[in-house]
Amino acid sequence: MFKSVSVLLFATLVLTSCGAVRDSRVNPLNWFGRSQSAPVVVTDAEVNPLIPRRKESVFRQEKDTSYRGTTLGEITELVIERRPGGAIIRATAVADQLEAFDLKLVEVEEESGAGTLTYAFRGLQPRRTQGPVASRTHTAAVWVTDNQLRDVRVIQVKGARNVRTVKR
């Protein structure tokens, strides 16, 4: 009896210390895994935010209520935190300018779909001088329900210079 228990205990310790169980889908801590960084492909077809759009009439000015945040520089961390009923997508980025505010993870609907959920890390960045990395580091998060994550296999957050990706 003592031999079988000790053999079972030894086998359990050996199996849990190897990467087979730790890196498998059975492990609940590996729900999405670690994030990976990749460079962003820049296209020339982007709209220049410094050139104003023409109004239809001088007398009727439309109010623009769209979010005017720009993409932050580099995404340094992407973590998916599992919670009851969904998950929290938390990203950390380093802004190009000091004092960025009103930070959001905005879904990029053109790139989302077919098992991929894509967000852009945006914020309002005043034109200031650069400062130390610690003062330009910001974190934002977004709540995603289980229904939204049902068919999602890849979650990615885009910055101005890189994309962080987490795969299930």
PDB file of C-alpha atoms in Angstrom:
ATOM      1  CA  MET A   1       0.000   0.000   0.000  1.00  0.00           C
ATOM      2  CA  PHE A   2       2.771   2.433   0.951  1.00  0.00           C
ATOM      3  CA  LYS A   3       4.716   1.623  -2.248  1.00  0.00           C
ATOM      4  CA  SER A   4       1.749   2.282  -4.522  1.00  0.00           C
ATOM      5  CA  VAL A   5       0.992   5.618  -2.857  1.00  0.00           C
ATOM      6  CA  SER A   6       4.624   6.710  -3.069  1.00  0.00           C
ATOM      7  CA  VAL A   7       4.861   5.619  -6.740  1.00  0.00           C
ATOM      8  CA  LEU A   8       1.643   7.503  -7.518  1.00  0.00           C
ATOM      9  CA  LEU A   9       2.933  10.602  -5.708  1.00  0.00           C
ATOM     10  CA  PHE A  10       6.270  10.409  -7.544  1.00  0.00           C
ATOM     11  CA  ALA A  11       4.555   9.984 -10.930  1.00  0.00           C
ATOM     12  CA  THR A  12       2.309  12.981 -10.234  1.00  0.00           C
ATOM     13  CA  LEU A  13       5.290  15.159  -9.330  1.00  0.00           C
ATOM     14  CA  VAL A  14       7.188  14.111 -12.450  1.00  0.00           C
ATOM     15  CA  LEU A  15       4.223  14.748 -14.771  1.00  0.00           C
ATOM     16  CA  THR A  16       3.370  18.146 -13.307  1.00  0.00           C
ATOM     17  CA  SER A  17       6.966  19.335 -13.482  1.00  0.00           C
ATOM     18  CA  CYS A  18       7.291  18.583 -17.181  1.00  0.00           C
ATOM     19  CA  GLY A  19       5.869  20.894 -19.803  1.00  0.00           C
ATOM     20  CA  ALA A  20       3.309  18.404 -21.143  1.00  0.00           C
ATOM     21  CA  VAL A  21       0.636  19.219 -18.565  1.00  0.00           C
ATOM     22  CA  ARG A  22       1.747  22.791 -17.926  1.00  0.00           C
ATOM     23  CA  ASP A  23       1.465  23.773 -21.605  1.00  0.00           C
ATOM     24  CA  SER A  24      -1.621  21.715 -22.421  1.00  0.00           C
ATOM     25  CA  ARG A  25      -5.175  22.967 -22.892  1.00  0.00           C
ATOM     26  CA  VAL A  26      -6.202  21.052 -19.754  1.00  0.00           C
ATOM     27  CA  ASN A  27      -4.436  23.572 -17.532  1.00  0.00           C
ATOM     28  CA  PRO A  28      -6.931  26.374 -16.632  1.00  0.00           C
ATOM     29  CA  LEU A  29      -4.107  28.904 -16.268  1.00  0.00           C
ATOM     30  CA  ASN A  30      -3.362  28.555 -20.004  1.00  0.00           C
ATOM     31  CA  TRP A  31      -6.713  29.874 -21.142  1.00  0.00           C
ATOM     32  CA  PHE A  32      -5.168  32.155 -23.750  1.00  0.00           C
ATOM     33  CA  GLY A  33      -1.416  31.835 -23.115  1.00  0.00           C
ATOM     34  CA  ARG A  34       1.302  34.465 -23.415  1.00  0.00           C
ATOM     35  CA  SER A  35       1.183  37.417 -25.774  1.00  0.00           C
ATOM     36  CA  GLN A  36       3.485  37.828 -28.749  1.00  0.00           C
ATOM     37  CA  SER A  37       4.652  41.048 -30.376  1.00  0.00           C
ATOM     38  CA  ALA A  38       4.693  41.745 -34.126  1.00  0.00           C
ATOM     39  CA  PRO A  39       5.372  44.940 -36.140  1.00  0.00           C
ATOM     40  CA  VAL A  40       2.474  46.972 -37.554  1.00  0.00           C
ATOM     41  CA  VAL A  41       2.057  47.259 -41.306  1.00  0.00           C
ATOM     42  CA  VAL A  42       1.550  50.950 -42.149  1.00  0.00           C
ATOM     43  CA  THR A  43      -0.527  51.846 -45.183  1.00  0.00           C
ATOM     44  CA  ASP A  44      -0.454  55.168 -47.005  1.00  0.00           C
ATOM     45  CA  ALA A  45      -4.241  55.261 -47.316  1.00  0.00           C
ATOM     46  CA  GLU A  46      -4.757  56.551 -43.768  1.00  0.00           C
ATOM     47  CA  VAL A  47      -6.625  59.823 -43.342  1.00  0.00           C
ATOM     48  CA  ASN A  48      -4.573  62.761 -42.160  1.00  0.00           C
ATOM     49  CA  PRO A  49      -6.180  64.072 -38.934  1.00  0.00           C
ATOM     50  CA  LEU A  50      -4.640  67.529 -39.457  1.00  0.00           C
ATOM     51  CA  ILE A  51      -6.686  68.226 -42.594  1.00  0.00           C
ATOM     52  CA  PRO A  52     -10.262  69.142 -41.612  1.00  0.00           C
ATOM     53  CA  ARG A  53     -13.234  67.668 -43.424  1.00  0.00           C
ATOM     54  CA  ARG A  54     -15.477  70.052 -45.313  1.00  0.00           C
ATOM     55  CA  LYS A  55     -18.838  70.890 -43.826  1.00  0.00           C
ATOM     56  CA  GLU A  56     -21.985  70.651 -45.930  1.00  0.00           C
ATOM     57  CA  SER A  57     -23.045  74.185 -45.065  1.00  0.00           C
ATOM     58  CA  VAL A  58     -21.654  77.210 -43.313  1.00  0.00           C
ATOM     59  CA  PHE A  59     -24.929  77.731 -41.430  1.00  0.00           C
ATOM     60  CA  ARG A  60     -25.385  74.144 -40.313  1.00  0.00           C
ATOM     61  CA  GLN A  61     -22.437  72.749 -38.436  1.00  0.00           C
ATOM     62  CA  GLU A  62     -22.665  69.133 -37.422  1.00  0.00           C
ATOM     63  CA  LYS A  63     -21.371  68.153 -34.024  1.00  0.00           C
ATOM     64  CA  ASP A  64     -18.675  65.535 -34.207  1.00  0.00           C
ATOM     65  CA  THR A  65     -19.069  63.207 -31.219  1.00  0.00           C
ATOM     66  CA  SER A  66     -16.595  60.587 -32.421  1.00  0.00           C
ATOM     67  CA  TYR A  67     -13.651  59.631 -30.258  1.00  0.00           C
ATOM     68  CA  ARG A  68     -10.579  61.554 -31.383  1.00  0.00           C
ATOM     69  CA  GLY A  69      -7.932  59.463 -29.644  1.00  0.00           C
ATOM     70  CA  THR A  70      -4.773  58.497 -31.514  1.00  0.00           C
ATOM     71  CA  THR A  71      -3.032  55.143 -31.326  1.00  0.00           C
ATOM     72  CA  LEU A  72      -0.390  54.930 -28.611  1.00  0.00           C
ATOM     73  CA  GLY A  73       3.185  54.052 -29.545  1.00  0.00           C
ATOM     74  CA  GLU A  74       4.064  50.535 -28.437  1.00  0.00           C
ATOM     75  CA  ILE A  75       2.072  47.813 -26.688  1.00  0.00           C
ATOM     76  CA  THR A  76       4.291  46.254 -24.020  1.00  0.00           C
ATOM     77  CA  GLU A  77       1.887  43.835 -22.327  1.00  0.00           C
ATOM     78  CA  LEU A  78      -1.377  42.059 -23.123  1.00  0.00           C
ATOM     79  CA  VAL A  79      -3.130  39.943 -20.498  1.00  0.00           C
ATOM     80  CA  ILE A  80      -6.477  38.148 -20.626  1.00  0.00           C
ATOM     81  CA  GLU A  81      -7.940  37.749 -17.136  1.00  0.00           C
ATOM     82  CA  ARG A  82     -10.697  35.136 -16.929  1.00  0.00           C
ATOM     83  CA  ARG A  83     -13.678  36.193 -14.808  1.00  0.00           C
ATOM     84  CA  PRO A  84     -17.138  34.661 -14.267  1.00  0.00           C
ATOM     85  CA  GLY A  85     -19.264  35.571 -17.271  1.00  0.00           C
ATOM     86  CA  GLY A  86     -16.395  36.682 -19.503  1.00  0.00           C
ATOM     87  CA  ALA A  87     -12.884  38.081 -19.449  1.00  0.00           C
ATOM     88  CA  ILE A  88     -11.005  41.320 -18.952  1.00  0.00           C
ATOM     89  CA  ILE A  89      -8.617  42.267 -21.745  1.00  0.00           C
ATOM     90  CA  ARG A  90      -5.880  44.397 -20.165  1.00  0.00           C
ATOM     91  CA  ALA A  91      -3.149  46.070 -22.217  1.00  0.00           C
ATOM     92  CA  THR A  92      -0.191  48.238 -21.241  1.00  0.00           C
ATOM     93  CA  ALA A  93       1.355  50.685 -23.702  1.00  0.00           C
ATOM     94  CA  VAL A  94       4.075  53.312 -23.827  1.00  0.00           C
ATOM     95  CA  ALA A  95       2.806  56.588 -25.309  1.00  0.00           C
ATOM     96  CA  ASP A  96       4.926  58.785 -27.537  1.00  0.00           C
ATOM     97  CA  GLN A  97       4.058  61.944 -25.596  1.00  0.00           C
ATOM     98  CA  LEU A  98       3.692  62.833 -21.922  1.00  0.00           C
ATOM     99  CA  GLU A  99       0.299  63.251 -20.239  1.00  0.00           C
ATOM    100  CA  ALA A 100      -1.854  61.009 -22.437  1.00  0.00           C
ATOM    101  CA  PHE A 101      -5.408  60.742 -21.098  1.00  0.00           C
ATOM    102  CA  ASP A 102      -8.867  59.312 -21.874  1.00  0.00           C
ATOM    103  CA  LEU A 103      -7.319  55.949 -22.740  1.00  0.00           C
ATOM    104  CA  LYS A 104      -9.482  53.277 -24.362  1.00  0.00           C
ATOM    105  CA  LEU A 105      -9.248  49.921 -26.046  1.00  0.00           C
ATOM    106  CA  VAL A 106     -11.356  50.584 -29.149  1.00  0.00           C
ATOM    107  CA  GLU A 107     -12.525  47.606 -31.201  1.00  0.00           C
ATOM    108  CA  VAL A 108     -11.370  47.690 -34.828  1.00  0.00           C
ATOM    109  CA  GLU A 109     -14.403  46.174 -36.518  1.00  0.00           C
ATOM    110  CA  GLU A 110     -12.777  46.014 -39.961  1.00  0.00           C
ATOM    111  CA  GLU A 111     -10.140  43.599 -38.659  1.00  0.00           C
ATOM    112  CA  SER A 112     -12.312  41.700 -36.159  1.00  0.00           C
ATOM    113  CA  GLY A 113     -14.211  38.610 -37.194  1.00  0.00           C
ATOM    114  CA  ALA A 114     -13.525  35.034 -38.293  1.00  0.00           C
ATOM    115  CA  GLY A 115     -12.167  34.038 -34.889  1.00  0.00           C
ATOM    116  CA  THR A 116     -10.177  37.246 -34.318  1.00  0.00           C
ATOM    117  CA  LEU A 117     -10.958  40.111 -31.946  1.00  0.00           C
ATOM    118  CA  THR A 118      -8.875  43.243 -32.652  1.00  0.00           C
ATOM    119  CA  TYR A 119      -8.558  46.334 -30.482  1.00  0.00           C
ATOM    120  CA  ALA A 120      -6.567  49.556 -30.906  1.00  0.00           C
ATOM    121  CA  PHE A 121      -5.052  51.176 -27.805  1.00  0.00           C
ATOM    122  CA  ARG A 122      -5.966  54.851 -28.198  1.00  0.00           C
ATOM    123  CA  GLY A 123      -5.760  57.967 -26.103  1.00  0.00           C
ATOM    124  CA  LEU A 124      -5.743  61.729 -26.327  1.00  0.00           C
ATOM    125  CA  GLN A 125      -2.129  62.847 -26.467  1.00  0.00           C
ATOM    126  CA  PRO A 126      -1.232  66.524 -26.115  1.00  0.00           C
ATOM    127  CA  ARG A 127       1.805  67.694 -28.040  1.00  0.00           C
ATOM    128  CA  ARG A 128       4.421  67.798 -25.310  1.00  0.00           C
ATOM    129  CA  THR A 129       8.017  66.818 -24.941  1.00  0.00           C
ATOM    130  CA  GLN A 130       8.995  63.263 -24.270  1.00  0.00           C
ATOM    131  CA  GLY A 131       9.724  62.098 -20.780  1.00  0.00           C
ATOM    132  CA  PRO A 132      10.878  58.931 -19.079  1.00  0.00           C
ATOM    133  CA  VAL A 133       9.232  55.645 -20.067  1.00  0.00           C
ATOM    134  CA  ALA A 134       7.713  55.201 -16.597  1.00  0.00           C
ATOM    135  CA  SER A 135       5.705  58.428 -16.937  1.00  0.00           C
ATOM    136  CA  ARG A 136       4.515  57.501 -20.440  1.00  0.00           C
ATOM    137  CA  THR A 137       3.353  53.957 -19.538  1.00  0.00           C
ATOM    138  CA  HIS A 138      -0.430  53.521 -19.411  1.00  0.00           C
ATOM    139  CA  THR A 139      -2.854  50.636 -18.889  1.00  0.00           C
ATOM    140  CA  ALA A 140      -6.400  50.220 -20.199  1.00  0.00           C
ATOM    141  CA  ALA A 141      -8.865  47.360 -20.038  1.00  0.00           C
ATOM    142  CA  VAL A 142     -12.138  46.273 -21.593  1.00  0.00           C
ATOM    143  CA  TRP A 143     -14.738  43.729 -20.447  1.00  0.00           C
ATOM    144  CA  VAL A 144     -15.731  41.018 -22.932  1.00  0.00           C
ATOM    145  CA  THR A 145     -18.567  38.567 -22.261  1.00  0.00           C
ATOM    146  CA  ASP A 146     -18.481  34.812 -22.824  1.00  0.00           C
ATOM    147  CA  ASN A 147     -20.894  35.250 -25.747  1.00  0.00           C
ATOM    148  CA  GLN A 148     -18.474  37.630 -27.473  1.00  0.00           C
ATOM    149  CA  LEU A 149     -15.590  35.199 -26.870  1.00  0.00           C
ATOM    150  CA  ARG A 150     -17.445  32.095 -28.048  1.00  0.00           C
ATOM    151  CA  ASP A 151     -15.807  31.788 -31.483  1.00  0.00           C
ATOM    152  CA  VAL A 152     -12.713  33.900 -30.774  1.00  0.00           C
ATOM    153  CA  ARG A 153      -9.357  32.142 -31.056  1.00  0.00           C
ATOM    154  CA  VAL A 154      -7.078  35.205 -31.382  1.00  0.00           C
ATOM    155  CA  ILE A 155      -7.160  38.512 -29.500  1.00  0.00           C
ATOM    156  CA  GLN A 156      -4.865  41.293 -30.648  1.00  0.00           C
ATOM    157  CA  VAL A 157      -4.209  44.861 -29.518  1.00  0.00           C
ATOM    158  CA  LYS A 158      -2.625  47.300 -31.971  1.00  0.00           C
ATOM    159  CA  GLY A 159      -0.303  50.162 -31.199  1.00  0.00           C
ATOM    160  CA  ALA A 160       1.339  52.574 -33.616  1.00  0.00           C
ATOM    161  CA  ARG A 161       4.476  50.426 -33.972  1.00  0.00           C
ATOM    162  CA  ASN A 162       3.484  46.891 -32.937  1.00  0.00           C
ATOM    163  CA  VAL A 163       0.654  44.429 -32.380  1.00  0.00           C
ATOM    164  CA  ARG A 164       0.416  42.123 -29.352  1.00  0.00           C
ATOM    165  CA  THR A 165      -1.401  38.856 -29.996  1.00  0.00           C
ATOM    166  CA  VAL A 166      -2.782  36.205 -27.648  1.00  0.00           C
ATOM    167  CA  LYS A 167      -3.950  32.875 -29.043  1.00  0.00           C
ATOM    168  CA  ARG A 168      -6.239  30.372 -27.404  1.00  0.00           C
TER     169      ARG A 168
END
